[in-house]
Structures are given as C-alpha cells and as structure tokens.
Short mmCIF file of N, CA and C in Angstrom, two decimals:
data_model
loop_
_atom_site.label_atom_id
_atom_site.label_comp_id
_atom_site.label_asym_id
_atom_site.label_seq_id
_atom_site.Cartn_x
_atom_site.Cartn_y
_atom_site.Cartn_z
N MET J 1 175.97 -37.49 -163.41
CA MET J 1 176.26 -38.52 -164.38
C MET J 1 177.08 -37.95 -165.54
N LYS J 2 176.79 -36.71 -165.96
CA LYS J 2 177.55 -36.13 -167.07
C LYS J 2 179.01 -35.96 -166.69
N ALA J 3 179.29 -35.64 -165.45
CA ALA J 3 180.68 -35.51 -165.01
C ALA J 3 181.38 -36.86 -165.08
N GLN J 4 180.68 -37.93 -164.71
CA GLN J 4 181.26 -39.26 -164.79
C GLN J 4 181.59 -39.61 -166.24
N ILE J 5 180.72 -39.28 -167.15
CA ILE J 5 180.94 -39.60 -168.55
C ILE J 5 182.16 -38.85 -169.07
N LEU J 6 182.27 -37.58 -168.75
CA LEU J 6 183.43 -36.81 -169.21
C LEU J 6 184.72 -37.34 -168.61
N THR J 7 184.69 -37.72 -167.34
CA THR J 7 185.86 -38.29 -166.70
C THR J 7 186.25 -39.60 -167.38
N ALA J 8 185.25 -40.43 -167.67
CA ALA J 8 185.52 -41.70 -168.33
C ALA J 8 186.11 -41.49 -169.72
N VAL J 9 185.58 -40.54 -170.45
CA VAL J 9 186.10 -40.24 -171.79
C VAL J 9 187.56 -39.83 -171.70
N LEU J 10 187.85 -38.92 -170.81
CA LEU J 10 189.22 -38.43 -170.69
C LEU J 10 190.16 -39.52 -170.20
N THR J 11 189.66 -40.39 -169.34
CA THR J 11 190.49 -41.46 -168.82
C THR J 11 190.82 -42.48 -169.91
N ILE J 12 189.88 -42.71 -170.81
CA ILE J 12 190.14 -43.64 -171.91
C ILE J 12 190.93 -42.96 -173.01
N ALA J 13 190.55 -41.76 -173.37
CA ALA J 13 191.16 -41.09 -174.52
C ALA J 13 192.60 -40.67 -174.26
N ALA J 14 192.88 -40.15 -173.09
CA ALA J 14 194.23 -39.65 -172.82
C ALA J 14 195.29 -40.73 -172.95
N PRO J 15 195.10 -41.91 -172.33
CA PRO J 15 196.14 -42.92 -172.52
C PRO J 15 196.29 -43.35 -173.98
N LEU J 16 195.20 -43.43 -174.70
CA LEU J 16 195.29 -43.80 -176.11
C LEU J 16 196.12 -42.79 -176.88
N ALA J 17 195.86 -41.54 -176.64
CA ALA J 17 196.58 -40.49 -177.37
C ALA J 17 198.02 -40.37 -176.91
N LEU J 18 198.24 -40.44 -175.61
CA LEU J 18 199.58 -40.23 -175.08
C LEU J 18 200.46 -41.47 -175.15
N ALA J 19 199.87 -42.65 -175.07
CA ALA J 19 200.67 -43.88 -175.12
C ALA J 19 200.92 -44.32 -176.55
N ASP J 20 200.37 -43.59 -177.51
CA ASP J 20 200.62 -43.89 -178.91
C ASP J 20 200.17 -45.30 -179.28
N ILE J 21 199.03 -45.71 -178.76
CA ILE J 21 198.53 -47.04 -179.05
C ILE J 21 197.98 -47.06 -180.46
N SER J 22 198.23 -48.14 -181.16
CA SER J 22 197.84 -48.20 -182.56
C SER J 22 197.63 -49.62 -183.03
N LEU J 23 197.07 -49.74 -184.21
CA LEU J 23 196.93 -51.03 -184.86
C LEU J 23 197.98 -51.16 -185.95
N GLY J 24 199.08 -50.47 -185.82
CA GLY J 24 200.14 -50.52 -186.82
C GLY J 24 200.72 -51.91 -186.96
N SER J 25 201.59 -52.09 -187.95
CA SER J 25 202.10 -53.42 -188.26
C SER J 25 203.40 -53.75 -187.55
N SER J 26 203.97 -52.84 -186.81
CA SER J 26 205.25 -53.13 -186.16
C SER J 26 205.10 -54.22 -185.12
N THR J 27 206.07 -55.09 -185.12
CA THR J 27 206.19 -56.13 -184.11
C THR J 27 207.57 -55.98 -183.52
N PRO J 28 207.86 -56.66 -182.42
CA PRO J 28 209.21 -56.54 -181.87
C PRO J 28 210.28 -56.89 -182.91
N ALA J 29 210.06 -57.95 -183.66
CA ALA J 29 211.06 -58.37 -184.65
C ALA J 29 211.26 -57.29 -185.71
N GLN J 30 210.16 -56.66 -186.18
CA GLN J 30 210.26 -55.63 -187.20
C GLN J 30 210.98 -54.40 -186.66
N ALA J 31 210.89 -54.17 -185.37
CA ALA J 31 211.53 -53.01 -184.77
C ALA J 31 212.96 -53.31 -184.32
N GLY J 32 213.43 -54.53 -184.57
CA GLY J 32 214.78 -54.90 -184.19
C GLY J 32 214.92 -55.23 -182.72
N ILE J 33 213.81 -55.51 -182.06
CA ILE J 33 213.82 -55.87 -180.64
C ILE J 33 213.64 -57.37 -180.57
N ALA J 34 214.39 -58.00 -179.72
CA ALA J 34 214.24 -59.45 -179.57
C ALA J 34 212.80 -59.75 -179.21
N SER J 35 212.22 -60.68 -179.93
CA SER J 35 210.83 -61.02 -179.69
C SER J 35 210.73 -61.81 -178.39
N THR J 36 210.15 -61.19 -177.42
CA THR J 36 209.95 -61.84 -176.14
C THR J 36 208.47 -61.86 -175.84
N PRO J 37 208.04 -62.81 -175.03
CA PRO J 37 206.61 -62.83 -174.68
C PRO J 37 206.15 -61.49 -174.09
N ALA J 38 207.00 -60.85 -173.30
CA ALA J 38 206.60 -59.58 -172.68
C ALA J 38 206.39 -58.49 -173.73
N ALA J 39 207.33 -58.37 -174.67
CA ALA J 39 207.19 -57.34 -175.70
C ALA J 39 205.96 -57.61 -176.55
N GLU J 40 205.76 -58.85 -176.95
CA GLU J 40 204.58 -59.21 -177.75
C GLU J 40 203.29 -58.91 -176.98
N GLU J 41 203.30 -59.15 -175.68
CA GLU J 41 202.10 -58.93 -174.87
C GLU J 41 201.72 -57.45 -174.82
N TYR J 42 202.72 -56.57 -174.71
CA TYR J 42 202.43 -55.13 -174.69
C TYR J 42 201.87 -54.68 -176.03
N VAL J 43 202.45 -55.14 -177.11
CA VAL J 43 201.96 -54.77 -178.44
C VAL J 43 200.54 -55.29 -178.62
N GLN J 44 200.30 -56.54 -178.24
CA GLN J 44 198.97 -57.12 -178.41
C GLN J 44 197.95 -56.41 -177.54
N THR J 45 198.31 -56.06 -176.33
CA THR J 45 197.39 -55.34 -175.45
C THR J 45 197.02 -54.00 -176.05
N ALA J 46 197.99 -53.31 -176.62
CA ALA J 46 197.71 -52.03 -177.28
C ALA J 46 196.74 -52.22 -178.43
N LYS J 47 196.95 -53.25 -179.22
CA LYS J 47 196.05 -53.55 -180.34
C LYS J 47 194.65 -53.88 -179.83
N ASP J 48 194.59 -54.65 -178.76
CA ASP J 48 193.28 -55.03 -178.19
C ASP J 48 192.52 -53.82 -177.67
N VAL J 49 193.23 -52.91 -177.00
CA VAL J 49 192.58 -51.69 -176.48
C VAL J 49 192.00 -50.89 -177.64
N MET J 50 192.78 -50.67 -178.67
CA MET J 50 192.29 -49.91 -179.82
C MET J 50 191.09 -50.59 -180.46
N SER J 51 191.16 -51.89 -180.59
CA SER J 51 190.08 -52.64 -181.22
C SER J 51 188.77 -52.50 -180.43
N VAL J 52 188.86 -52.62 -179.12
CA VAL J 52 187.67 -52.54 -178.28
C VAL J 52 187.10 -51.12 -178.28
N VAL J 53 187.96 -50.11 -178.19
CA VAL J 53 187.47 -48.73 -178.22
C VAL J 53 186.82 -48.43 -179.57
N LYS J 54 187.44 -48.92 -180.63
CA LYS J 54 186.89 -48.72 -181.97
C LYS J 54 185.52 -49.39 -182.10
N GLU J 55 185.40 -50.59 -181.57
CA GLU J 55 184.13 -51.33 -181.63
C GLU J 55 183.05 -50.61 -180.82
N LEU J 56 183.40 -50.17 -179.63
CA LEU J 56 182.42 -49.46 -178.80
C LEU J 56 181.99 -48.16 -179.48
N SER J 57 182.94 -47.46 -180.06
CA SER J 57 182.62 -46.22 -180.76
C SER J 57 181.64 -46.46 -181.90
N ALA J 58 181.87 -47.52 -182.66
CA ALA J 58 180.97 -47.84 -183.78
C ALA J 58 179.56 -48.13 -183.29
N VAL J 59 179.45 -48.84 -182.19
CA VAL J 59 178.12 -49.14 -181.64
C VAL J 59 177.46 -47.85 -181.15
N LEU J 60 178.21 -47.04 -180.42
CA LEU J 60 177.65 -45.80 -179.88
C LEU J 60 177.27 -44.81 -180.99
N ASP J 61 177.99 -44.85 -182.11
CA ASP J 61 177.64 -43.98 -183.24
C ASP J 61 176.21 -44.22 -183.72
N GLY J 62 175.75 -45.45 -183.59
CA GLY J 62 174.41 -45.79 -184.05
C GLY J 62 173.29 -45.46 -183.08
N VAL J 63 173.64 -44.97 -181.91
CA VAL J 63 172.63 -44.64 -180.90
C VAL J 63 172.15 -43.21 -181.14
N THR J 64 170.87 -43.10 -181.50
CA THR J 64 170.30 -41.78 -181.79
C THR J 64 168.97 -41.52 -181.10
N ASP J 65 168.42 -42.55 -180.47
CA ASP J 65 167.13 -42.40 -179.79
C ASP J 65 166.98 -43.54 -178.78
N THR J 66 165.85 -43.56 -178.08
CA THR J 66 165.64 -44.57 -177.04
C THR J 66 165.67 -45.98 -177.61
N ALA J 67 165.02 -46.19 -178.74
CA ALA J 67 164.97 -47.53 -179.33
C ALA J 67 166.37 -48.03 -179.70
N SER J 68 167.16 -47.19 -180.34
CA SER J 68 168.51 -47.62 -180.73
C SER J 68 169.40 -47.77 -179.50
N ALA J 69 169.17 -46.96 -178.48
CA ALA J 69 169.94 -47.08 -177.24
C ALA J 69 169.62 -48.40 -176.55
N ASP J 70 168.35 -48.73 -176.47
CA ASP J 70 167.95 -50.01 -175.87
C ASP J 70 168.51 -51.19 -176.67
N ALA J 71 168.46 -51.07 -177.99
CA ALA J 71 168.95 -52.15 -178.86
C ALA J 71 170.47 -52.33 -178.74
N ALA J 72 171.19 -51.24 -178.51
CA ALA J 72 172.65 -51.29 -178.41
C ALA J 72 173.13 -51.80 -177.06
N ALA J 73 172.29 -51.73 -176.05
CA ALA J 73 172.72 -52.04 -174.68
C ALA J 73 173.37 -53.41 -174.52
N PRO J 74 172.82 -54.49 -175.06
CA PRO J 74 173.50 -55.79 -174.87
C PRO J 74 174.91 -55.82 -175.47
N GLN J 75 175.07 -55.24 -176.64
CA GLN J 75 176.38 -55.21 -177.27
C GLN J 75 177.34 -54.32 -176.48
N VAL J 76 176.85 -53.18 -176.00
CA VAL J 76 177.68 -52.29 -175.19
C VAL J 76 178.09 -52.98 -173.90
N SER J 77 177.19 -53.74 -173.32
CA SER J 77 177.50 -54.47 -172.09
C SER J 77 178.63 -55.48 -172.33
N SER J 78 178.56 -56.19 -173.43
CA SER J 78 179.60 -57.16 -173.77
C SER J 78 180.95 -56.47 -174.00
N ILE J 79 180.93 -55.37 -174.74
CA ILE J 79 182.17 -54.62 -175.01
C ILE J 79 182.71 -54.03 -173.72
N SER J 80 181.82 -53.52 -172.86
CA SER J 80 182.24 -52.94 -171.58
C SER J 80 182.97 -53.98 -170.74
N ALA J 81 182.47 -55.20 -170.73
CA ALA J 81 183.12 -56.26 -169.96
C ALA J 81 184.52 -56.53 -170.49
N ARG J 82 184.68 -56.51 -171.80
CA ARG J 82 186.01 -56.71 -172.39
C ARG J 82 186.93 -55.55 -172.06
N MET J 83 186.39 -54.32 -172.05
CA MET J 83 187.20 -53.15 -171.70
C MET J 83 187.71 -53.27 -170.27
N ILE J 84 186.86 -53.71 -169.37
CA ILE J 84 187.26 -53.83 -167.97
C ILE J 84 188.33 -54.91 -167.82
N GLU J 85 188.18 -56.02 -168.54
CA GLU J 85 189.20 -57.07 -168.49
C GLU J 85 190.54 -56.55 -169.02
N LEU J 86 190.51 -55.78 -170.10
CA LEU J 86 191.75 -55.19 -170.62
C LEU J 86 192.36 -54.22 -169.63
N GLN J 87 191.51 -53.44 -168.97
CA GLN J 87 192.02 -52.50 -167.98
C GLN J 87 192.72 -53.26 -166.85
N LYS J 88 192.08 -54.33 -166.37
CA LYS J 88 192.68 -55.13 -165.30
C LYS J 88 194.00 -55.74 -165.76
N LYS J 89 194.01 -56.24 -167.00
CA LYS J 89 195.23 -56.84 -167.53
C LYS J 89 196.35 -55.81 -167.60
N SER J 90 196.04 -54.63 -168.13
CA SER J 90 197.10 -53.62 -168.28
C SER J 90 197.57 -53.11 -166.92
N GLU J 91 196.68 -53.00 -165.96
CA GLU J 91 197.08 -52.55 -164.63
C GLU J 91 197.97 -53.58 -163.94
N ALA J 92 197.79 -54.86 -164.27
CA ALA J 92 198.58 -55.93 -163.65
C ALA J 92 199.96 -56.09 -164.31
N MET J 93 200.12 -55.52 -165.49
CA MET J 93 201.40 -55.64 -166.20
C MET J 93 202.41 -54.68 -165.60
N PRO J 94 203.65 -55.12 -165.45
CA PRO J 94 204.66 -54.18 -164.96
C PRO J 94 204.94 -53.11 -166.00
N ARG J 95 205.41 -51.98 -165.54
CA ARG J 95 205.74 -50.91 -166.48
C ARG J 95 206.83 -51.43 -167.42
N PRO J 96 206.60 -51.27 -168.74
CA PRO J 96 207.59 -51.78 -169.69
C PRO J 96 208.85 -50.92 -169.70
N GLY J 97 209.93 -51.50 -170.15
CA GLY J 97 211.17 -50.76 -170.32
C GLY J 97 211.04 -49.81 -171.50
N ALA J 98 212.01 -48.93 -171.61
CA ALA J 98 211.99 -47.92 -172.67
C ALA J 98 211.95 -48.55 -174.05
N GLU J 99 212.65 -49.66 -174.23
CA GLU J 99 212.69 -50.31 -175.53
C GLU J 99 211.30 -50.78 -175.96
N VAL J 100 210.56 -51.37 -175.03
CA VAL J 100 209.22 -51.86 -175.35
C VAL J 100 208.26 -50.68 -175.53
N GLU J 101 208.41 -49.64 -174.70
CA GLU J 101 207.57 -48.45 -174.89
C GLU J 101 207.79 -47.85 -176.27
N ASN J 102 209.04 -47.82 -176.70
CA ASN J 102 209.34 -47.29 -178.04
C ASN J 102 208.75 -48.17 -179.12
N LEU J 103 208.72 -49.47 -178.89
CA LEU J 103 208.10 -50.38 -179.85
C LEU J 103 206.62 -50.07 -180.00
N VAL J 104 205.93 -49.92 -178.89
CA VAL J 104 204.50 -49.61 -178.96
C VAL J 104 204.31 -48.27 -179.68
N ARG J 105 205.12 -47.30 -179.35
CA ARG J 105 205.03 -45.99 -180.02
C ARG J 105 205.31 -46.10 -181.52
N SER J 106 206.31 -46.91 -181.87
CA SER J 106 206.67 -47.01 -183.29
C SER J 106 205.60 -47.74 -184.10
N SER J 107 204.76 -48.48 -183.43
CA SER J 107 203.71 -49.20 -184.15
C SER J 107 202.45 -48.36 -184.31
N MET J 108 202.51 -47.12 -183.83
CA MET J 108 201.31 -46.28 -183.84
C MET J 108 201.00 -45.66 -185.18
N ASN J 109 199.75 -45.45 -185.39
CA ASN J 109 199.24 -44.71 -186.53
C ASN J 109 198.49 -43.54 -185.91
N LEU J 110 199.17 -42.42 -185.74
CA LEU J 110 198.60 -41.28 -185.01
C LEU J 110 197.27 -40.84 -185.57
N ALA J 111 197.15 -40.79 -186.88
CA ALA J 111 195.88 -40.36 -187.49
C ALA J 111 194.74 -41.30 -187.09
N GLU J 112 195.02 -42.59 -187.07
CA GLU J 112 193.98 -43.54 -186.68
C GLU J 112 193.62 -43.40 -185.20
N VAL J 113 194.63 -43.26 -184.36
CA VAL J 113 194.38 -43.09 -182.93
C VAL J 113 193.53 -41.85 -182.70
N GLN J 114 193.88 -40.75 -183.34
CA GLN J 114 193.11 -39.51 -183.16
C GLN J 114 191.67 -39.69 -183.65
N GLN J 115 191.50 -40.36 -184.78
CA GLN J 115 190.16 -40.58 -185.32
C GLN J 115 189.33 -41.43 -184.38
N VAL J 116 189.90 -42.50 -183.87
CA VAL J 116 189.17 -43.39 -182.96
C VAL J 116 188.82 -42.66 -181.67
N VAL J 117 189.78 -41.94 -181.11
CA VAL J 117 189.54 -41.20 -179.86
C VAL J 117 188.47 -40.13 -180.08
N ASN J 118 188.58 -39.38 -181.17
CA ASN J 118 187.59 -38.32 -181.44
C ASN J 118 186.20 -38.91 -181.63
N SER J 119 186.10 -39.98 -182.39
CA SER J 119 184.80 -40.61 -182.62
C SER J 119 184.20 -41.11 -181.32
N PHE J 120 185.03 -41.78 -180.51
CA PHE J 120 184.57 -42.29 -179.23
C PHE J 120 184.11 -41.16 -178.32
N MET J 121 184.94 -40.13 -178.21
CA MET J 121 184.59 -39.01 -177.34
C MET J 121 183.31 -38.34 -177.79
N ASN J 122 183.17 -38.10 -179.09
CA ASN J 122 181.96 -37.44 -179.59
C ASN J 122 180.72 -38.26 -179.30
N SER J 123 180.77 -39.55 -179.54
CA SER J 123 179.60 -40.39 -179.28
C SER J 123 179.30 -40.48 -177.80
N PHE J 124 180.34 -40.69 -176.99
CA PHE J 124 180.14 -40.84 -175.55
C PHE J 124 179.57 -39.56 -174.94
N ILE J 125 180.10 -38.43 -175.34
CA ILE J 125 179.60 -37.15 -174.83
C ILE J 125 178.18 -36.90 -175.30
N ARG J 126 177.91 -37.18 -176.58
CA ARG J 126 176.55 -36.98 -177.12
C ARG J 126 175.54 -37.83 -176.34
N ILE J 127 175.88 -39.06 -176.09
CA ILE J 127 174.98 -39.94 -175.35
C ILE J 127 174.81 -39.45 -173.92
N GLY J 128 175.90 -39.03 -173.29
CA GLY J 128 175.82 -38.51 -171.93
C GLY J 128 175.00 -37.24 -171.84
N MET J 129 175.19 -36.35 -172.80
CA MET J 129 174.44 -35.09 -172.79
C MET J 129 172.95 -35.30 -173.04
N ASN J 130 172.63 -36.42 -173.68
CA ASN J 130 171.22 -36.75 -173.94
C ASN J 130 170.71 -37.80 -172.96
N ASN J 131 171.41 -37.94 -171.85
CA ASN J 131 171.02 -38.88 -170.80
C ASN J 131 170.68 -40.25 -171.36
N ALA J 132 171.54 -40.73 -172.25
CA ALA J 132 171.41 -42.05 -172.89
C ALA J 132 170.06 -42.19 -173.59
N TYR J 133 169.52 -41.06 -174.03
CA TYR J 133 168.22 -41.03 -174.73
C TYR J 133 167.14 -41.72 -173.92
N GLY J 134 167.27 -41.63 -172.60
CA GLY J 134 166.27 -42.20 -171.71
C GLY J 134 166.36 -43.71 -171.56
N SER J 135 167.44 -44.31 -172.02
CA SER J 135 167.59 -45.76 -171.95
C SER J 135 168.33 -46.17 -170.68
N GLU J 136 167.60 -46.74 -169.77
CA GLU J 136 168.21 -47.24 -168.55
C GLU J 136 169.13 -48.42 -168.88
N ALA J 137 168.75 -49.20 -169.88
CA ALA J 137 169.57 -50.36 -170.27
C ALA J 137 170.95 -49.90 -170.76
N LEU J 138 170.99 -48.85 -171.56
CA LEU J 138 172.28 -48.36 -172.05
C LEU J 138 173.10 -47.77 -170.91
N MET J 139 172.49 -47.02 -170.03
CA MET J 139 173.24 -46.47 -168.88
C MET J 139 173.81 -47.59 -168.02
N ASN J 140 173.02 -48.65 -167.82
CA ASN J 140 173.52 -49.79 -167.04
C ASN J 140 174.67 -50.48 -167.75
N ALA J 141 174.60 -50.55 -169.09
CA ALA J 141 175.67 -51.18 -169.86
C ALA J 141 176.95 -50.35 -169.81
N LEU J 142 176.83 -49.05 -169.81
CA LEU J 142 178.00 -48.16 -169.74
C LEU J 142 178.52 -47.98 -168.32
N GLY J 143 177.69 -48.24 -167.35
CA GLY J 143 178.03 -48.04 -165.94
C GLY J 143 179.32 -48.70 -165.49
N PRO J 144 179.52 -49.98 -165.79
CA PRO J 144 180.77 -50.61 -165.32
C PRO J 144 182.03 -49.94 -165.86
N VAL J 145 181.99 -49.48 -167.10
CA VAL J 145 183.16 -48.80 -167.65
C VAL J 145 183.38 -47.48 -166.92
N MET J 146 182.30 -46.73 -166.73
CA MET J 146 182.44 -45.44 -166.04
C MET J 146 182.90 -45.64 -164.60
N ASN J 147 182.36 -46.66 -163.93
CA ASN J 147 182.73 -46.91 -162.54
C ASN J 147 184.15 -47.42 -162.38
N ALA J 148 184.69 -48.05 -163.42
CA ALA J 148 186.05 -48.58 -163.36
C ALA J 148 187.11 -47.51 -163.58
N MET J 149 186.70 -46.36 -164.07
CA MET J 149 187.65 -45.31 -164.38
C MET J 149 188.08 -44.58 -163.11
N PRO J 150 189.38 -44.38 -162.96
CA PRO J 150 189.86 -43.63 -161.79
C PRO J 150 189.22 -42.25 -161.72
N GLY J 151 188.78 -41.89 -160.55
CA GLY J 151 188.21 -40.56 -160.36
C GLY J 151 186.77 -40.43 -160.80
N SER J 152 186.15 -41.52 -161.25
CA SER J 152 184.78 -41.39 -161.75
C SER J 152 183.75 -41.56 -160.66
N GLN J 153 184.15 -41.98 -159.49
CA GLN J 153 183.22 -42.16 -158.38
C GLN J 153 182.89 -40.81 -157.77
N GLU J 154 181.63 -40.52 -157.68
CA GLU J 154 181.22 -39.23 -157.08
C GLU J 154 180.73 -39.45 -155.65
#
C-alpha cells in the first residue's frame, strides 16, 4: 500500500510541477491569444486541478489520528471523485498546441504550485506511512484516486 501511495503522489505532483499548472490570472485574452473555447477549457482545467489538489491537501493536513481520519473520509471521498472526473476529462482532451501550452505556463505561479504539491505530498506520505491511522474509511476514500493512477496497480 505504501508503494501505491508514493506512486499516486508522484503521478499527481509531477504533472502539476512540470505542466506549470496554476491559479494565476492569465487568460487567453490577457496572453494575446484569441479566446477560444479550447484555450479557455485548458486554462480552466488547470485551475480546477490545482483547486482540487489544494482542497484535498487541506483536508489531509487535519488528519492526525484515527478519529480525524474517520471524520475526514466522507470529504476525501467526495474530493477523490472530483479528482477522478478531472483526470478523465484531461485524458479525453487532445494535446494542446504550443500556444495554449504556453498560455497555461504563463498563468502559473510557481511558488504556489510548489507549496501545494509539497503540502499534498507531505500529508499523503504521512498518512500512508501511518497506514491511514488505522482508518479503513480513509483508505477506502483514497483508494479510487490511488487506483486511477497509472502504474499504481500492484
């Protein structure tokens, strides 16, 4: 299970760090790119991914024992479902052109991305190393995210 958690962390964190996803204020129009539904969709998807990872990280930060793990499980389950939907959405999107990729990169706030990724990784690893503090409910809530990650199946 610990290997699955580490794989899931790296699978989530690496694209965030390498794709320069951010909650920055750039839009296609601000970047001088014609505003098209496709360009807007890529920017919005990047914002949604950051928002969901940030939300999950905040919930996981509060998990310190079995009681808090059990209490967090319903919220983690809801966030996990949204993460999986975003993953499916992004996998279904065609690879963007260089112009749109540059737009997403230009909208990034590297410090924020690094902070969100580090916080998420630290919490996720801490919970994994502590076997979800004995909470079967939390492990079940995290399971769909871990199982959806490429290479996480053992």
